[in-house]
Short mmCIF file of C-alpha atoms and ligand atoms in Angstrom, two decimals:
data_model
loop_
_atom_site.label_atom_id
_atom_site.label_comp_id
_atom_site.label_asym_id
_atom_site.label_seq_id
_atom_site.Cartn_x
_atom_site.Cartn_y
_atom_site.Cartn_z
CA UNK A 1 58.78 76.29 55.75
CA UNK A 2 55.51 76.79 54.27
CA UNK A 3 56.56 78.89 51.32
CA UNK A 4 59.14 76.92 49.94
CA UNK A 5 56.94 75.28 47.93
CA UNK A 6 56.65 75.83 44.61
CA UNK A 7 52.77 77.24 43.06
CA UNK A 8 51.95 76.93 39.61
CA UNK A 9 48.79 79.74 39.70
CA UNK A 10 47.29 79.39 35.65
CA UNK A 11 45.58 82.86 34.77
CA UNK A 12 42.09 82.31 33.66
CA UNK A 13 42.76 85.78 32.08
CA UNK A 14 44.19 84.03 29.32
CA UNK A 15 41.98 81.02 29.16
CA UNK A 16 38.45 80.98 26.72
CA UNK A 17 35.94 81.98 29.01
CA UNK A 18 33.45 80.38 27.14
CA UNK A 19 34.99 77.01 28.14
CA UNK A 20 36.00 77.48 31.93
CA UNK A 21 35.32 74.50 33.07
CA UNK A 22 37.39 72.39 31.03
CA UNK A 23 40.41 74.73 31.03
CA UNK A 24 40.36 74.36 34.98
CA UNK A 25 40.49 70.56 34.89
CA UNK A 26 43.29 70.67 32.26
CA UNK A 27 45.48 72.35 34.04
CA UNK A 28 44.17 70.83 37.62
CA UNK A 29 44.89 67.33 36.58
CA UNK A 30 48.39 68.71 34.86
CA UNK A 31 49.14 69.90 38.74
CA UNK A 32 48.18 73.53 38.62
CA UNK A 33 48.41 74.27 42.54
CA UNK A 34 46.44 77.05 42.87
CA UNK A 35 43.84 79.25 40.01
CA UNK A 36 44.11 83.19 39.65
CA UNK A 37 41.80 84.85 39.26
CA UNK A 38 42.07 88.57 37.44
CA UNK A 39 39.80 91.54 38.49
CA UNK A 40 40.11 94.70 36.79
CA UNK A 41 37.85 97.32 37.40
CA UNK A 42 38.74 99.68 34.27
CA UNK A 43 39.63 102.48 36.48
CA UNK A 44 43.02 101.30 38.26
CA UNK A 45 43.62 99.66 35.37
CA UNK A 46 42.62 100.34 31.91
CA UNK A 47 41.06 96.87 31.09
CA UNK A 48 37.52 95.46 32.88
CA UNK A 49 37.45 91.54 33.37
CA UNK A 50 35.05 89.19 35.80
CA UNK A 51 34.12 89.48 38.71
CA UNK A 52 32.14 88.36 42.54
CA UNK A 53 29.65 85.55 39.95
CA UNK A 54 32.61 84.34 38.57
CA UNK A 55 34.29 83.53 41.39
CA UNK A 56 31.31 82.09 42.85
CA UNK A 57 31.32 79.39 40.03
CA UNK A 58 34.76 78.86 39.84
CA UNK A 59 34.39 77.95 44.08
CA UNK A 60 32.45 75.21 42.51
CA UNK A 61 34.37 74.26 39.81
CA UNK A 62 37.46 73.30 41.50
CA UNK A 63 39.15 72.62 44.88
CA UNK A 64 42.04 74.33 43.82
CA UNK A 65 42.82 77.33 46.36
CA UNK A 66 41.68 80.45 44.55
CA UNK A 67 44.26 83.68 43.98
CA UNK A 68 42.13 86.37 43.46
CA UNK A 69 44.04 89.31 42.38
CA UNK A 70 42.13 92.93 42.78
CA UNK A 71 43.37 95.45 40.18
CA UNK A 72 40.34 97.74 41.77
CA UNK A 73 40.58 101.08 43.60
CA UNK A 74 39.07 101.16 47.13
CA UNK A 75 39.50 97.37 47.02
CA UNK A 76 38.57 97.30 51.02
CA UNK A 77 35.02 98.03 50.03
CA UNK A 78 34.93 94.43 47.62
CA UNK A 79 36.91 92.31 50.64
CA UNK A 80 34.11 90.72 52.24
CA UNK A 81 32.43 89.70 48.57
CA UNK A 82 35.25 88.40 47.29
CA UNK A 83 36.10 86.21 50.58
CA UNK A 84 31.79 85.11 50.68
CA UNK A 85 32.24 84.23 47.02
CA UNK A 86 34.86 81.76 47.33
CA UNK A 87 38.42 83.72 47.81
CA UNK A 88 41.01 81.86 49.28
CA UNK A 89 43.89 84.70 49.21
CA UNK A 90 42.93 88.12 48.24
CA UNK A 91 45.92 90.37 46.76
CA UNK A 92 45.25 94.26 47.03
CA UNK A 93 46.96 96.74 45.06
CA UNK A 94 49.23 98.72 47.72
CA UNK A 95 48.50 101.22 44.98
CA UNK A 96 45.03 101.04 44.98
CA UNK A 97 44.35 101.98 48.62
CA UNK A 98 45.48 104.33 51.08
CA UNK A 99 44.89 102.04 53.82
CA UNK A 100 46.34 99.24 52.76
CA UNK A 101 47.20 98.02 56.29
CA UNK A 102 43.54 98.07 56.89
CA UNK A 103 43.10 96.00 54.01
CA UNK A 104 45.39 93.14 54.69
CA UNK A 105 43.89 92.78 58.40
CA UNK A 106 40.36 93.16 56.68
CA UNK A 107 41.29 89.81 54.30
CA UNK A 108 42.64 88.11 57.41
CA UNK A 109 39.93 88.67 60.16
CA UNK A 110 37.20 87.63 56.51
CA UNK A 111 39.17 84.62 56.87
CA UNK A 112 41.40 84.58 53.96
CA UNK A 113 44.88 84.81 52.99
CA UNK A 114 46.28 88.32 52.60
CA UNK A 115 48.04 89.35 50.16
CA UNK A 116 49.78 93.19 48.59
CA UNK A 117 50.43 93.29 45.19
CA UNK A 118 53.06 96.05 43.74
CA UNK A 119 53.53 97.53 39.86
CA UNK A 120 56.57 97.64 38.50
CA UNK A 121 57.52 101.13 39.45
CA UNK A 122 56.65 100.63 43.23
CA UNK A 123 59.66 99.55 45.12
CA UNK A 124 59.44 97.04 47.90
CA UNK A 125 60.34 99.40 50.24
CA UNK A 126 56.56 100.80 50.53
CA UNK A 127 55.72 96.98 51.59
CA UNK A 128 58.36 97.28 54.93
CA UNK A 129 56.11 98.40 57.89
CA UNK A 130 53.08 95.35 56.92
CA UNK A 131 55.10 92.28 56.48
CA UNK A 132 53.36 90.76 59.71
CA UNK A 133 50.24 91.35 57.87
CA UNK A 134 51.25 89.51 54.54
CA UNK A 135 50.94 86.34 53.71
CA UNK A 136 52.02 86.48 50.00
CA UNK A 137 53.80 89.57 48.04
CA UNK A 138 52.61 89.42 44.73
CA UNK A 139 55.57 91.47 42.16
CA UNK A 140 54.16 92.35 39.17
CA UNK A 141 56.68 91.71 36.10
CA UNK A 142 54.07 93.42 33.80
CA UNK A 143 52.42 96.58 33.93
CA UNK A 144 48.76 94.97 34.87
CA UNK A 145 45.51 95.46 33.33
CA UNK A 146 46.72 92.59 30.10
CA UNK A 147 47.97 89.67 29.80
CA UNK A 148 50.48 88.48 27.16
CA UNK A 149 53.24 91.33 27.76
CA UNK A 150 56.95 91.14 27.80
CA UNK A 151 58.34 90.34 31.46
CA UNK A 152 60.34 93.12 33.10
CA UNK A 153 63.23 92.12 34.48
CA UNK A 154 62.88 94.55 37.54
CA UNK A 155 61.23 91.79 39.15
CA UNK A 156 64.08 89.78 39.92
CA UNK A 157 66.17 92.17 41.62
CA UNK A 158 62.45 92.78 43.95
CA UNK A 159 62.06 89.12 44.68
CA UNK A 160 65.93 88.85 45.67
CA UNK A 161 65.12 91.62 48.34
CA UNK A 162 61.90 90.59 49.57
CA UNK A 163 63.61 86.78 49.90
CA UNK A 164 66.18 88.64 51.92
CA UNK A 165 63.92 90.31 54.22
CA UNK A 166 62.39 86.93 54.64
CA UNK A 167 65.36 85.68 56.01
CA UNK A 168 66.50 88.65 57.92
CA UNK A 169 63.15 89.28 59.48
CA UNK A 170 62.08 85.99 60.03
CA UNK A 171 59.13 86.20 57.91
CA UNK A 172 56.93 83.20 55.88
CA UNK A 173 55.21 85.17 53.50
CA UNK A 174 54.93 83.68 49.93
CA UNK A 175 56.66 85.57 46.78
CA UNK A 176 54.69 85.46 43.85
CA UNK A 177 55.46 86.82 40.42
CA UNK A 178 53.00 87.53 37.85
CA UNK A 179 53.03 88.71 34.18
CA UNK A 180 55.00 87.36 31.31
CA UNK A 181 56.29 84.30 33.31
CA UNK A 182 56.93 81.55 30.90
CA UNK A 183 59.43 78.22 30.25
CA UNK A 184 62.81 80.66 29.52
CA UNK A 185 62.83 82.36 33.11
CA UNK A 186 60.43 80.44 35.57
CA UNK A 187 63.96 78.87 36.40
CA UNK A 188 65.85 82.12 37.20
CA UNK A 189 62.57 83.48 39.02
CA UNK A 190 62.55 80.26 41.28
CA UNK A 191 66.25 81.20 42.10
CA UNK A 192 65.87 84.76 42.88
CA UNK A 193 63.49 83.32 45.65
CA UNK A 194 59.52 83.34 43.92
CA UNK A 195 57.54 80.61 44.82
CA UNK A 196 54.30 81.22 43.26
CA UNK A 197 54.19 81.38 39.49
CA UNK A 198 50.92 83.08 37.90
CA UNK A 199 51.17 82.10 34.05
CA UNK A 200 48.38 82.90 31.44
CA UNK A 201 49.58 82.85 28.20
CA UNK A 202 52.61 80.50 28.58
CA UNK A 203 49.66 77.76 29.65
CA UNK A 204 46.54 78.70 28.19
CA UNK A 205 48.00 79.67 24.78
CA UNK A 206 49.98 77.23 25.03
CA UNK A 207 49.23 74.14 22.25
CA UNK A 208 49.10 71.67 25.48
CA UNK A 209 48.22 73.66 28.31
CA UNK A 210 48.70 70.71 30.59
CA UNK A 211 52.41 70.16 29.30
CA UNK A 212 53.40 73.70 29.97
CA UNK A 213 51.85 73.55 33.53
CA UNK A 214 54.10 70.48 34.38
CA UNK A 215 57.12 72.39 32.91
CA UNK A 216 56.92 74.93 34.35
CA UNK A 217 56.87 72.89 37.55
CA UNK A 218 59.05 70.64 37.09
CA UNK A 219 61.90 73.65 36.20
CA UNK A 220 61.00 75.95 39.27
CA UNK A 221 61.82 72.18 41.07
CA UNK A 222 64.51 71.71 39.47
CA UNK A 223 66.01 75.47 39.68
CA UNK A 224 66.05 75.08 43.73
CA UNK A 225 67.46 71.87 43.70
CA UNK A 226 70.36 72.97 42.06
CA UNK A 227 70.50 75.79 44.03
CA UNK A 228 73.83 76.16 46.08
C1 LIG B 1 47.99 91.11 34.30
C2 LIG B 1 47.46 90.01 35.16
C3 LIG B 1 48.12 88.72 34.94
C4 LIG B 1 47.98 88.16 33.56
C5 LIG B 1 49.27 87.45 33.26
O1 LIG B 1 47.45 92.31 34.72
O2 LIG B 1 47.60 90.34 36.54
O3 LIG B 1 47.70 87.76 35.91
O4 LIG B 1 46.91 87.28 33.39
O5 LIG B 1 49.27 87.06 31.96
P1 LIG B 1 50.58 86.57 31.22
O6 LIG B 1 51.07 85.37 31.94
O7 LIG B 1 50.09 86.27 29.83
O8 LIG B 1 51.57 87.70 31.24
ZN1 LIG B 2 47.21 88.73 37.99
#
């Protein structure tokens, strides 16, 4: 199936801006598998980062698919934008909107991947009546708005369920885990069923950013092969 393959998503969030060029190739010719791409709005959450530009250049910068993660109220009204500007998958907040059905079949008929995001105190549960819709389910393991946090371990209990549902539903969608993701649990995420792994500061604060991308790699591999 599609989603058993394992992502390695960098964070530019992490990365020196001032630089972005470089710190995409690094990690792109270390195996990265896909970029993300942080938007904060400073209302949803209280941080502001980049935005439609940036994504533009970063279309051009790489052929990496690009994971562009809205942490924006009303993110339906941005859709369209972010898909023109480059957006391969677009994640909405199911926070952010109340029509977050409208917003996943919004990203799909733009012609992108769709994709709901939930904080840590949102239980799967509010995901059950769109999974059709959903290409990825993005679990946030950190409050967002920052990078560098401590990972909550919350997550893994979520990404067991939603790999159950998977199975018991039938369903492809991806499972991706973001925030505080690093070399001491990428292994037990891989096992509780995530496939894409969004990692800023374990890569891009990293002293070799293009070691800890092909760690972290090759020990999601390695956790599934093992896996009974
Ligand atoms: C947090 C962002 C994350 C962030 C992760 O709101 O959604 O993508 O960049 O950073 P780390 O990996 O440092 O926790
Ligand atoms: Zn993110």
């Amino acid at each position: 199936m599609s989603y058993a393959r394992i992502e390695i998503a960098p964070s530019i969030l992490a990365s020196n801006f001032a630089r972005l060029g470089e710190e995409i190739h690094t990690v792109e010719q270390a195996g990265a598998d896909v970029i993300h791409v942080d938007v904060m709005d400073g209302h949803f959450v209280p941080n502001i980062s980049i935005g439609i530009p940036v994504v533009e250049s970063l279309r051009k910068a790489t052929r990496l698919p690009l994971d562009v993660h809205l942490m924006i109220e009303r993110p339906e009204e941005y859709i369209e934008d972010f898909v023109r500007a480059g957006a391969t998958r677009v994640l909405v907040h199911q926070e952010a909107t109340v029509h977050l059905d409208r917003a996943l079949s919004m990203i799909r008929e733009h012609g992108a991947e769709a994709g709901a995001a939930i904080n840590p105190a949102t239980p799967v549960l509010m995901l059950s009546d769109v999974l059709d819709k959903l290409d990825t389910v993005l679990v946030m393991s950190v409050n967002p708005g920052f990078g560098g946090q401590k990972f909550i371990r919350g997550a893994l209990e979520k990404i067991r369920q939603l790999n159950q549902w998977r199975t018991r539903y039938n369903a492809s969608f991806r499972i991706e885990v973001d925030g505080g993701v690093d070399l001491g649990n990428v292994a037990e995420l891989a096992q509780a069923g995530a496939n894409t792994f969004v990692a800023g500061s374990s890569i891009f604060h990293a002293s070799d950013p293009a070691g800890a991308t092909r760690q972290l790699h090759k020990l999601a591999t390695e956790a599934l092969s093992h896996k009974v």
